[in-house]
Amino acid sequence: MPKILELDQHVADLIAAGEVVQRPASVVKELTENAVDSGASIITVEISSGGMAYIRVTDNGCGIANDDVKTAFLRHATSKLRDARGLEAIGTLGFRGEALAAIAAVSRVELLTREQGADEGVSLFLEAGKVIRMSPAGCPEGTTIIVRDLFYNTPARLKFVKTDRAEGSAVSSIVLKSALSRPDISFRYIKDNKSEYHTPGDSRIDSCIYSLLGREIEAGFIKVNSSDHNVSVKGYVSSPETARGNRSYQFFFVNERPVFSLMLQSALEQAFKNILPPGRFPSCVLYISLKPNEVDVNVHPAKTEVKFISDKQVFDAVYYAALSASDKKIISDNYSTPVENNIKSENVISITPSVQTELISEPRVSYKSDNLFKTINPVINIDSAKHLPAQPPAPQVSPIAQVSQNPAGSFRFIGEALNMYIIIEHENSIWYIDKHAAHERIHFDALNNKNYESMSESLITPVVCRFGHEDVSVLLENSDLLENLGFSVESFGEDAVAVRNIPAEIDIGDTEPVLSDICMQLKYGGTFKSSLLDKIYKIIACKAAIKAGRASGRAELEALAESVMSGDISHCPHGRPVAFEVTKTTLDKGFGRI
Ligand code: ADP
Ligand code: MG
């Protein structure tokens, strides 16, 4: 081993910069957060060429004192945190003191700032983190930071940068979330000389949503406002009628910080569970507030995840807030549109208090003591499981005996029960087969087969899916992968895609939900291609499979039974068993014959 030496400051800064500054959107996020922390009431963000050539963030906040400007660009220099105790109660968006140093290390930065009340301001130029020039400047109170030629001195980083279009969309998405997070601040966003957003900053959530998401979305929203002594939830959720085919309009803010959280997503969706059909998702703009020490934001700077001290408390708060809103709207609709009463009244029934309690009760794990069954199986009631995970919960059932290598065809088809379970007789047993799980497995295996060639079906009229800037660019960047799966996806304006082909296995109506789920995986499914593909195949297989609860033809059911009984498959891709055996002996015992 060579001798151990401390890294030179510049190299250390470059390494740190790699963590904080991955793309123009991360620069915009950091600079905008600083502007918010400065107490500004007006913030302007401007970019050109996706932010690679030029980013400017201007605020009218507190400004930086002349003596402090150089310090602000040192690593771990911050005015927001003094000691470890402060970490517990952090109220600002930044606190690490890393951003300015990291940004400056990989670009050319110009800072213009004047402290509130100061006679004059100061301008500072840095290149690759080195101060080139500093001079007094006449400028308005507040701060402007301009970042030019991002990654000009780190060619390796440049390789990871995507097209200007994709980078620009990611920036737009960041600005959108920042602007939504603070209706009390007027945000203006200019992209390639064109004004994209402008919020009034009048502290009204509705006017903020209107300026950012448009009239249509705003009009479909229902107000939510609930609080107990620990958590408050306010904002808007969509009415059931305006639910969408994807989740791109679900925005959550925790203590004014935009966050991504499967738990929050799940709380919202559980509230709509009995109201919306599968594949339709509520939208929302929800502001959750709780004491700073109830939430841990001390995670990786580039991430937007949060940890709550009590997930349950926050889940319940969001769940009930959303539930009360959906409840309100349906009932008021019943008064105003009596024609729809029949359909709607069903929905009202579905959220009666007893059902509510059921929905939020702890996952019920009951143990079947029914001695009709050979194995004693814990049955988890997934419907009432809380904190609905992205993946179904790990199977709690002890694996049912896998079908042994039996020659196909040596069984007798009895029928189907509950539009869900195929029943067959085989040798000395009765077998129950979960038709959806079995079919899902067959599709999944087919997709995994190296020789699999997707059958793509071209649509006479393309399906237009509105996903929002960021998701559109994620999908377009992965168009090759989507093509291999049988989708052809083209851009359709800034925030939508037109889908011309879909895999033959899926229904046209599933196009948007499937692409939306794939997009989630592309964004958050990790970097290992094989595990990512695995998750994507599961999504397609699940949608391609015949649905439990829907009628199927006998031939289809028999073919499925044959695949299962030939021993080809035993578990669905999520690990649930596809077949379940009740032996004659068990039946005989149950009836007291033996
Ligand atoms: P952090 O935000 O974690 O403190 P940064 O590197 O982002 O670290 O910023 C360093 C310091 O520079 C901040 O703590 C703040 O004092 C000052 N600063 C940065 N941007 C602004 C701004 N727009 N207005 C006022 N002060 C700022
Ligand atoms: Mg900061």
PDB file of N, CA and C and ligand atoms in Angstrom, residues 30-31 34-35 37-38 59 62-64 72 74 77-80 94-101 143 145, ligand 1:
ATOM      1  N   GLU A  30     -30.507  23.493  -4.569  1.00  0.00           N
ATOM      2  CA  GLU A  30     -29.723  24.079  -3.479  1.00  0.00           C
ATOM      3  C   GLU A  30     -29.848  25.596  -3.455  1.00  0.00           C
ATOM      4  N   LEU A  31     -29.731  26.233  -4.642  1.00  0.00           N
ATOM      5  CA  LEU A  31     -29.777  27.701  -4.654  1.00  0.00           C
ATOM      6  C   LEU A  31     -31.166  28.209  -4.261  1.00  0.00           C
ATOM      7  N   ASN A  34     -31.544  27.956  -0.561  1.00  0.00           N
ATOM      8  CA  ASN A  34     -30.853  29.063   0.104  1.00  0.00           C
ATOM      9  C   ASN A  34     -31.680  30.340   0.035  1.00  0.00           C
ATOM     10  N   ALA A  35     -32.297  30.555  -1.130  1.00  0.00           N
ATOM     11  CA  ALA A  35     -33.113  31.759  -1.302  1.00  0.00           C
ATOM     12  C   ALA A  35     -34.304  31.722  -0.348  1.00  0.00           C
ATOM     13  N   ASP A  37     -34.443  30.051   2.496  1.00  0.00           N
ATOM     14  CA  ASP A  37     -33.901  30.232   3.850  1.00  0.00           C
ATOM     15  C   ASP A  37     -33.542  31.693   4.140  1.00  0.00           C
ATOM     16  N   SER A  38     -33.282  32.473   3.083  1.00  0.00           N
ATOM     17  CA  SER A  38     -32.866  33.868   3.308  1.00  0.00           C
ATOM     18  C   SER A  38     -34.040  34.748   3.722  1.00  0.00           C
ATOM     19  N   ASP A  59     -32.914  36.483  -5.207  1.00  0.00           N
ATOM     20  CA  ASP A  59     -33.912  36.636  -4.140  1.00  0.00           C
ATOM     21  C   ASP A  59     -33.814  38.015  -3.526  1.00  0.00           C
ATOM     22  N   CYS A  62     -32.260  38.201   2.995  1.00  0.00           N
ATOM     23  CA  CYS A  62     -31.402  38.939   3.927  1.00  0.00           C
ATOM     24  C   CYS A  62     -30.051  39.360   3.353  1.00  0.00           C
ATOM     25  N   GLY A  63     -29.638  38.730   2.255  1.00  0.00           N
ATOM     26  CA  GLY A  63     -28.322  39.057   1.697  1.00  0.00           C
ATOM     27  C   GLY A  63     -27.201  38.480   2.545  1.00  0.00           C
ATOM     28  N   ILE A  64     -25.966  38.619   2.023  1.00  0.00           N
ATOM     29  CA  ILE A  64     -24.816  38.100   2.784  1.00  0.00           C
ATOM     30  C   ILE A  64     -23.893  39.279   3.097  1.00  0.00           C
ATOM     31  N   ALA A  72     -18.858  31.909   2.821  1.00  0.00           N
ATOM     32  CA  ALA A  72     -20.029  31.146   2.379  1.00  0.00           C
ATOM     33  C   ALA A  72     -19.637  30.039   1.400  1.00  0.00           C
ATOM     34  N   LEU A  74     -16.870  28.272   1.544  1.00  0.00           N
ATOM     35  CA  LEU A  74     -16.016  27.236   2.142  1.00  0.00           C
ATOM     36  C   LEU A  74     -16.868  26.037   2.517  1.00  0.00           C
ATOM     37  N   ALA A  77     -19.355  25.587   5.761  1.00  0.00           N
ATOM     38  CA  ALA A  77     -19.587  26.924   6.306  1.00  0.00           C
ATOM     39  C   ALA A  77     -21.068  27.210   6.207  1.00  0.00           C
ATOM     40  N   THR A  78     -21.688  27.447   7.339  1.00  0.00           N
ATOM     41  CA  THR A  78     -23.126  27.697   7.351  1.00  0.00           C
ATOM     42  C   THR A  78     -23.482  28.693   8.441  1.00  0.00           C
ATOM     43  N   SER A  79     -24.514  29.467   8.177  1.00  0.00           N
ATOM     44  CA  SER A  79     -24.986  30.378   9.220  1.00  0.00           C
ATOM     45  C   SER A  79     -26.191  29.782   9.931  1.00  0.00           C
ATOM     46  N   LYS A  80     -26.544  28.540   9.570  1.00  0.00           N
ATOM     47  CA  LYS A  80     -27.832  28.006  10.022  1.00  0.00           C
ATOM     48  C   LYS A  80     -27.739  27.000  11.164  1.00  0.00           C
ATOM     49  N   GLY A  94     -31.548  24.308   4.376  1.00  0.00           N
ATOM     50  CA  GLY A  94     -30.124  23.931   4.364  1.00  0.00           C
ATOM     51  C   GLY A  94     -29.584  23.927   5.770  1.00  0.00           C
ATOM     52  N   PHE A  95     -28.453  23.284   5.968  1.00  0.00           N
ATOM     53  CA  PHE A  95     -27.768  23.348   7.264  1.00  0.00           C
ATOM     54  C   PHE A  95     -26.404  22.686   7.192  1.00  0.00           C
ATOM     55  N   ARG A  96     -26.090  22.092   6.050  1.00  0.00           N
ATOM     56  CA  ARG A  96     -24.822  21.365   5.970  1.00  0.00           C
ATOM     57  C   ARG A  96     -23.653  22.259   5.590  1.00  0.00           C
ATOM     58  N   GLY A  97     -23.986  23.385   4.965  1.00  0.00           N
ATOM     59  CA  GLY A  97     -22.920  24.274   4.535  1.00  0.00           C
ATOM     60  C   GLY A  97     -22.072  23.684   3.438  1.00  0.00           C
ATOM     61  N   GLU A  98     -22.660  22.861   2.614  1.00  0.00           N
ATOM     62  CA  GLU A  98     -21.864  22.211   1.565  1.00  0.00           C
ATOM     63  C   GLU A  98     -22.159  22.736   0.170  1.00  0.00           C
ATOM     64  N   ALA A  99     -23.396  23.248  -0.013  1.00  0.00           N
ATOM     65  CA  ALA A  99     -23.866  23.467  -1.370  1.00  0.00           C
ATOM     66  C   ALA A  99     -23.024  24.475  -2.151  1.00  0.00           C
ATOM     67  N   LEU A 100     -22.834  25.661  -1.579  1.00  0.00           N
ATOM     68  CA  LEU A 100     -22.128  26.676  -2.357  1.00  0.00           C
ATOM     69  C   LEU A 100     -20.720  26.208  -2.714  1.00  0.00           C
ATOM     70  N   ALA A 101     -20.032  25.577  -1.762  1.00  0.00           N
ATOM     71  CA  ALA A 101     -18.671  25.088  -2.043  1.00  0.00           C
ATOM     72  C   ALA A 101     -18.714  24.056  -3.167  1.00  0.00           C
ATOM     73  N   THR A 143     -29.864  38.603  -2.855  1.00  0.00           N
ATOM     74  CA  THR A 143     -28.741  37.853  -3.433  1.00  0.00           C
ATOM     75  C   THR A 143     -29.077  37.334  -4.827  1.00  0.00           C
ATOM     76  N   ILE A 145     -27.257  34.626  -7.536  1.00  0.00           N
ATOM     77  CA  ILE A 145     -26.135  33.736  -7.843  1.00  0.00           C
ATOM     78  C   ILE A 145     -26.302  33.231  -9.265  1.00  0.00           C
TER      79      ILE A 145
HETATM   80  P1  ADP B   1     -26.289  25.845   3.990  1.00  0.00           P
HETATM   81  O1  ADP B   1     -27.481  26.317   3.209  1.00  0.00           O
HETATM   82  O2  ADP B   1     -26.354  24.395   4.308  1.00  0.00           O
HETATM   83  O3  ADP B   1     -26.016  26.694   5.179  1.00  0.00           O
HETATM   84  P2  ADP B   1     -24.787  26.652   1.664  1.00  0.00           P
HETATM   85  O4  ADP B   1     -23.463  26.251   1.157  1.00  0.00           O
HETATM   86  O5  ADP B   1     -25.958  26.403   0.796  1.00  0.00           O
HETATM   87  O6  ADP B   1     -25.001  25.958   3.060  1.00  0.00           O
HETATM   88  O7  ADP B   1     -24.726  28.171   2.005  1.00  0.00           O
HETATM   89  C1  ADP B   1     -23.713  28.648   2.900  1.00  0.00           C
HETATM   90  C2  ADP B   1     -24.173  29.923   3.615  1.00  0.00           C
HETATM   91  O8  ADP B   1     -24.238  30.979   2.683  1.00  0.00           O
HETATM   92  C3  ADP B   1     -25.562  29.841   4.207  1.00  0.00           C
HETATM   93  O9  ADP B   1     -25.547  29.276   5.509  1.00  0.00           O
HETATM   94  C4  ADP B   1     -25.978  31.307   4.229  1.00  0.00           C
HETATM   95  O10 ADP B   1     -25.470  31.945   5.354  1.00  0.00           O
HETATM   96  C5  ADP B   1     -25.278  31.883   3.019  1.00  0.00           C
HETATM   97  N1  ADP B   1     -26.178  31.988   1.862  1.00  0.00           N
HETATM   98  C6  ADP B   1     -26.203  31.180   0.784  1.00  0.00           C
HETATM   99  N2  ADP B   1     -27.145  31.587  -0.106  1.00  0.00           N
HETATM  100  C7  ADP B   1     -27.738  32.656   0.443  1.00  0.00           C
HETATM  101  C8  ADP B   1     -28.790  33.549   0.026  1.00  0.00           C
HETATM  102  N3  ADP B   1     -29.424  33.375  -1.135  1.00  0.00           N
HETATM  103  N4  ADP B   1     -29.116  34.567   0.838  1.00  0.00           N
HETATM  104  C9  ADP B   1     -28.491  34.754   2.025  1.00  0.00           C
HETATM  105  N5  ADP B   1     -27.504  33.956   2.472  1.00  0.00           N
HETATM  106  C10 ADP B   1     -27.123  32.930   1.699  1.00  0.00           C
END
